[in-house]
Coordinates of C-alpha atoms in Angstrom, one line a residue:
Chain A
M288 CA 157.4 179.7 99.6
R289 CA 154.1 180.3 101.1
L290 CA 151.1 178.5 102.6
T291 CA 147.8 179.2 101.0
S292 CA 145.7 182.0 102.4
F293 CA 143.1 179.3 103.2
T294 CA 145.6 177.7 105.7
D295 CA 146.5 181.1 107.0
Y296 CA 142.9 182.1 107.7
T297 CA 142.2 178.6 109.2
L298 CA 145.0 178.9 111.6
R299 CA 144.0 182.4 112.6
T300 CA 140.4 181.5 113.0
L301 CA 141.3 178.7 115.4
L302 CA 143.8 180.8 117.3
Y303 CA 141.1 183.5 117.8
L304 CA 138.5 180.9 118.9
A305 CA 141.1 179.3 121.3
A306 CA 141.8 182.8 122.8
N307 CA 138.1 183.5 123.3
R308 CA 136.7 180.3 124.7
D309 CA 134.5 182.2 127.2
R310 CA 132.1 183.5 124.5
L311 CA 130.6 182.8 121.1
V312 CA 132.5 184.4 118.2
T313 CA 130.9 185.6 115.0
I314 CA 132.5 185.4 111.5
Q315 CA 132.1 189.1 111.4
D316 CA 134.3 189.5 114.5
I317 CA 137.1 187.6 112.9
A318 CA 136.7 189.3 109.5
D319 CA 136.8 192.7 111.1
L320 CA 139.7 191.8 113.3
H321 CA 141.9 190.6 110.4
V322 CA 140.4 193.0 107.8
I323 CA 139.7 190.0 105.5
S324 CA 136.8 189.0 103.4
K325 CA 133.8 187.6 105.2
N326 CA 133.1 185.5 102.2
H327 CA 136.5 183.8 102.2
L328 CA 136.2 183.3 105.9
M329 CA 132.8 181.5 105.5
K330 CA 134.5 178.8 103.4
V331 CA 137.1 178.4 106.1
V332 CA 134.5 178.1 108.9
Y333 CA 132.4 175.7 106.8
Q334 CA 135.4 173.4 106.3
L335 CA 136.3 173.7 110.0
G336 CA 132.7 172.6 110.8
L337 CA 132.9 169.6 108.4
S338 CA 136.2 168.5 110.0
G339 CA 134.6 168.7 113.5
L340 CA 137.0 171.4 114.9
V341 CA 134.4 174.1 115.2
E342 CA 130.7 174.1 116.1
T343 CA 128.1 176.7 115.3
V344 CA 125.4 177.8 117.8
R345 CA 122.4 179.1 115.8
G346 CA 120.1 182.0 116.8
R347 CA 120.2 185.7 117.4
N348 CA 123.1 185.4 119.9
G349 CA 124.7 182.5 118.2
G350 CA 128.2 182.2 116.9
L351 CA 131.2 179.9 116.7
R352 CA 133.2 178.0 119.2
L353 CA 135.9 175.3 119.3
A354 CA 134.5 171.8 119.3
K355 CA 137.7 170.3 120.6
E356 CA 140.3 171.2 123.2
P357 CA 143.2 173.2 121.7
K358 CA 145.6 170.5 122.8
E359 CA 143.7 168.0 120.7
I360 CA 144.2 170.1 117.5
N361 CA 147.5 169.1 115.9
I362 CA 149.0 171.8 113.7
G363 CA 150.7 169.4 111.2
A364 CA 147.4 167.5 110.7
L365 CA 145.6 170.8 110.2
V366 CA 148.0 172.1 107.6
R367 CA 148.0 168.8 105.7
S368 CA 144.2 169.1 105.5
T369 CA 144.0 172.7 104.4
E370 CA 146.8 172.8 101.9
T371 CA 145.5 171.9 98.4
D372 CA 148.7 170.1 97.7
F373 CA 152.4 170.1 98.3
F374 CA 153.5 170.4 94.7
M375 CA 156.8 172.0 95.3
A376 CA 157.7 172.0 91.5
E377 CA 155.8 171.2 88.3
C378 CA 157.1 167.6 88.3
F379 CA 154.8 166.9 91.4
D380 CA 151.8 167.4 89.2
R381 CA 151.5 164.4 86.8
E382 CA 149.0 166.2 84.6
A383 CA 151.0 169.4 84.2
D384 CA 154.5 167.8 84.1
T385 CA 156.3 168.1 80.8
C386 CA 159.9 167.7 82.2
P387 CA 161.8 165.0 80.4
L388 CA 164.2 164.7 83.3
T389 CA 161.5 163.6 85.7
P390 CA 162.0 159.8 85.5
N391 CA 165.7 160.0 86.6
C392 CA 165.8 163.3 88.4
K393 CA 166.3 163.3 92.2
L394 CA 165.0 166.8 92.8
K395 CA 161.4 165.6 93.4
H396 CA 162.7 163.1 96.0
T397 CA 164.7 165.9 97.8
L398 CA 161.8 168.3 97.8
N399 CA 159.6 165.6 99.2
D400 CA 162.1 165.0 102.0
A401 CA 162.2 168.7 102.7
T402 CA 158.4 168.9 102.9
R403 CA 158.3 166.0 105.2
A404 CA 160.8 167.8 107.5
F405 CA 158.7 170.9 107.4
L406 CA 155.5 169.0 108.4
A407 CA 157.4 166.9 111.1
V408 CA 158.0 170.2 113.0
L409 CA 154.3 171.1 112.8
D410 CA 153.3 167.6 113.9
Q411 CA 155.0 168.2 117.2
Q412 CA 152.7 171.2 117.9
T413 CA 149.1 171.6 118.9
L414 CA 146.9 174.7 118.9
E415 CA 147.4 175.0 122.6
D416 CA 151.2 175.3 122.1
M417 CA 150.5 178.4 119.8
L418 CA 148.7 180.3 122.5
P419 CA 150.5 182.8 124.7
A420 CA 151.8 181.5 128.0
T421 CA 149.2 182.0 130.8
G422 CA 151.6 182.1 133.7
P423 CA 151.7 185.1 136.1
E424 CA 154.7 186.5 134.2
S425 CA 153.0 186.6 130.8
K426 CA 151.3 189.6 129.3
P427 CA 147.6 189.3 128.7
V428 CA 146.4 188.7 125.1
R429 CA 145.2 192.0 123.8
I430 CA 142.5 191.7 121.1
M431 CA 141.9 195.0 119.5
R432 CA 139.3 195.4 116.8
M433 CA 140.5 197.0 113.6
S434 CA 138.3 199.1 111.3
A435 CA 136.2 196.7 109.3
K436 CA 136.5 196.1 105.6
K437 CA 132.9 196.5 104.4
Chain B
M183 CA 152.5 175.0 99.9
R184 CA 154.5 175.7 96.7
L185 CA 157.8 177.2 95.7
T186 CA 157.5 180.0 93.2
S187 CA 157.6 179.2 89.4
F188 CA 160.8 181.3 89.4
T189 CA 162.5 178.8 91.7
D190 CA 161.0 175.9 89.7
Y191 CA 162.3 177.2 86.4
T192 CA 165.7 178.1 87.9
L193 CA 166.1 174.5 89.2
R194 CA 165.0 173.0 85.9
T195 CA 167.3 175.3 83.9
L196 CA 170.3 174.3 86.0
L197 CA 169.4 170.6 85.8
Y198 CA 169.2 170.8 82.0
L199 CA 172.5 172.6 81.8
A200 CA 174.1 170.1 84.1
A201 CA 172.7 167.2 82.0
N202 CA 174.1 168.8 78.8
R203 CA 177.6 170.0 79.7
D204 CA 179.0 168.8 76.3
R205 CA 177.3 171.6 74.4
L206 CA 175.9 175.1 74.5
V207 CA 172.2 175.3 75.3
T208 CA 169.8 178.0 74.1
I209 CA 167.0 179.6 76.1
Q210 CA 164.7 178.4 73.2
D211 CA 165.9 174.8 73.9
I212 CA 164.8 175.0 77.5
A213 CA 161.5 176.9 76.7
D214 CA 160.6 174.3 74.1
L215 CA 161.5 171.4 76.3
H216 CA 159.4 172.5 79.3
V217 CA 156.7 174.2 77.2
I218 CA 157.2 177.4 79.2
S219 CA 157.4 181.1 78.3
K220 CA 160.7 182.2 76.8
N221 CA 160.1 185.6 78.3
H222 CA 159.9 184.2 81.8
L223 CA 162.9 182.0 81.2
M224 CA 165.0 185.0 80.2
K225 CA 164.5 186.5 83.6
V226 CA 165.6 183.3 85.2
V227 CA 168.7 183.1 83.0
Y228 CA 169.5 186.8 83.6
Q229 CA 169.4 186.2 87.4
L230 CA 171.6 183.0 87.1
G231 CA 174.1 185.1 85.1
L232 CA 174.2 187.8 87.8
S233 CA 174.7 185.2 90.5
G234 CA 177.6 183.6 88.6
L235 CA 176.1 180.2 88.1
V236 CA 175.6 180.4 84.3
E237 CA 177.6 182.1 81.6
T238 CA 176.6 183.1 78.1
V239 CA 178.6 182.6 75.0
R240 CA 177.7 185.2 72.4
G241 CA 177.4 184.8 68.6
R242 CA 175.6 182.8 66.0
N243 CA 176.4 179.4 67.7
G244 CA 176.3 180.9 71.2
G245 CA 174.3 179.7 74.1
L246 CA 174.4 179.0 77.8
R247 CA 176.5 176.8 80.0
L248 CA 177.1 176.2 83.7
A249 CA 179.8 178.5 85.1
K250 CA 180.4 176.2 88.1
E251 CA 180.7 172.5 88.7
P252 CA 177.3 171.0 89.7
K253 CA 178.8 169.9 93.0
E254 CA 179.5 173.5 93.8
I255 CA 175.9 174.6 93.5
N256 CA 174.0 174.1 96.7
I257 CA 170.3 173.6 96.4
G258 CA 169.5 175.2 99.8
A259 CA 171.4 178.4 98.9
L260 CA 169.8 178.4 95.5
V261 CA 166.3 178.2 96.8
R262 CA 167.0 180.9 99.4
S263 CA 168.2 183.2 96.6
T264 CA 165.3 182.6 94.2
E265 CA 162.3 182.6 96.6
T266 CA 161.0 186.1 97.1
D267 CA 160.3 185.4 100.8
F268 CA 159.3 182.7 103.2
F269 CA 156.2 184.5 104.5
M270 CA 154.3 181.4 105.6
A271 CA 151.5 183.5 107.0
E272 CA 150.4 187.1 106.9
C273 CA 152.1 187.8 110.3
F274 CA 155.5 187.3 108.6
D275 CA 154.9 190.5 106.5
R276 CA 155.1 193.5 108.9
E277 CA 153.5 195.8 106.4
A278 CA 150.5 193.6 105.7
D279 CA 150.0 192.1 109.2
T280 CA 146.8 193.2 111.0
C281 CA 146.7 190.3 113.4
P282 CA 146.3 191.4 117.0
L283 CA 147.6 188.0 118.2
T284 CA 151.0 188.5 116.6
P285 CA 152.9 189.9 119.6
N286 CA 152.2 186.9 121.8
C287 CA 151.4 184.2 119.3
K288 CA 153.8 181.3 118.8
L289 CA 152.6 180.3 115.4
K290 CA 155.2 182.4 113.6
H291 CA 158.0 180.9 115.6
T292 CA 156.7 177.4 114.8
L293 CA 156.4 178.1 111.1
N294 CA 159.9 179.6 111.1
D295 CA 161.3 176.4 112.7
A296 CA 159.5 174.3 110.1
T297 CA 160.9 176.4 107.2
R298 CA 164.4 176.1 108.7
A299 CA 163.9 172.3 108.7
F300 CA 162.8 172.4 105.1
L301 CA 165.8 174.4 104.0
A302 CA 168.2 172.2 106.1
V303 CA 167.3 169.2 104.0
L304 CA 168.1 171.2 100.8
D305 CA 171.3 172.5 102.3
Q306 CA 172.6 168.9 102.3
Q307 CA 172.2 168.6 98.5
T308 CA 174.0 170.0 95.5
L309 CA 173.0 170.1 91.9
E310 CA 175.2 167.1 91.3
D311 CA 173.2 165.1 93.8
M312 CA 170.0 165.8 91.7
L313 CA 171.4 164.3 88.5
P314 CA 170.8 160.7 87.5
A315 CA 173.4 158.1 88.6
T316 CA 176.0 157.6 85.9
G317 CA 177.1 154.1 86.9
P318 CA 177.0 151.2 84.5
E319 CA 173.6 150.0 85.9
S320 CA 171.9 153.4 85.5
K321 CA 169.6 154.2 82.6
P322 CA 170.8 157.0 80.3
V323 CA 169.1 160.4 80.6
R324 CA 166.6 160.8 77.8
I325 CA 166.0 164.3 76.7
M326 CA 163.1 164.4 74.3
R327 CA 161.9 167.7 72.9
M328 CA 158.3 168.5 73.3
S329 CA 156.2 170.5 70.8
A330 CA 157.0 174.1 71.4
K331 CA 154.5 176.7 72.8
K332 CA 154.8 179.4 70.1

């Protein structure tokens, strides 16, 4: 069971922006850091812009920044918006479903309950909750740049 | 978010066997019914045999049947055994992980909690619970054969 890479990159982009609120971040920064495709990341950032979570500052020294406070960004709502679907088995997809058991089967109902339990945990968390503790005892966040994938 | 097709086919194979306990079922029956690859299904059945959930009767009129009572087959345990992993994001995979936030980030912990909540719901269910009610009010299970994918 996996979340889509779109959700994964969305979460990591927001985490990076939340951990670097003192400056503008470029897509290239994030692509280099995670060794992921800049092209794929552009779709993620475009969607984050549309949903009002990230804003872009244009110009030579431009870049991205969070448009909301991390505590205002709910992880459950975010994952619901970035996952294409929660089709846990073929019977969730009416167009693809060929299973003759579907009308009476209780599997779909059970998988729906399980998915709701998964999302309920995420609903209790915000982006702020994901960040490292900032108390005097906590270690600083270390952001090291990896070799870029050109 | 999706389960693998391997889990999906495993669940459907077991559901079909549980709904047809009065006869031996062939892999071809299940492949035709769900319009899925017989080759892929053979891997599913092989694994079900290894785990002691299904037994094969050899010979001309041979076939498959459940080797355990449906109420003895726990859905949570089954899904844990058929899913390759529960890597909800790249940071779950130590070999692939390049994220510099991982050591301090709380996302992985939260996604782990959510996955545990998902599986806890499935742990409460057995294969028997997935089957249609067999009381006098319930509709009979209708198994219609689809045109086969040759």
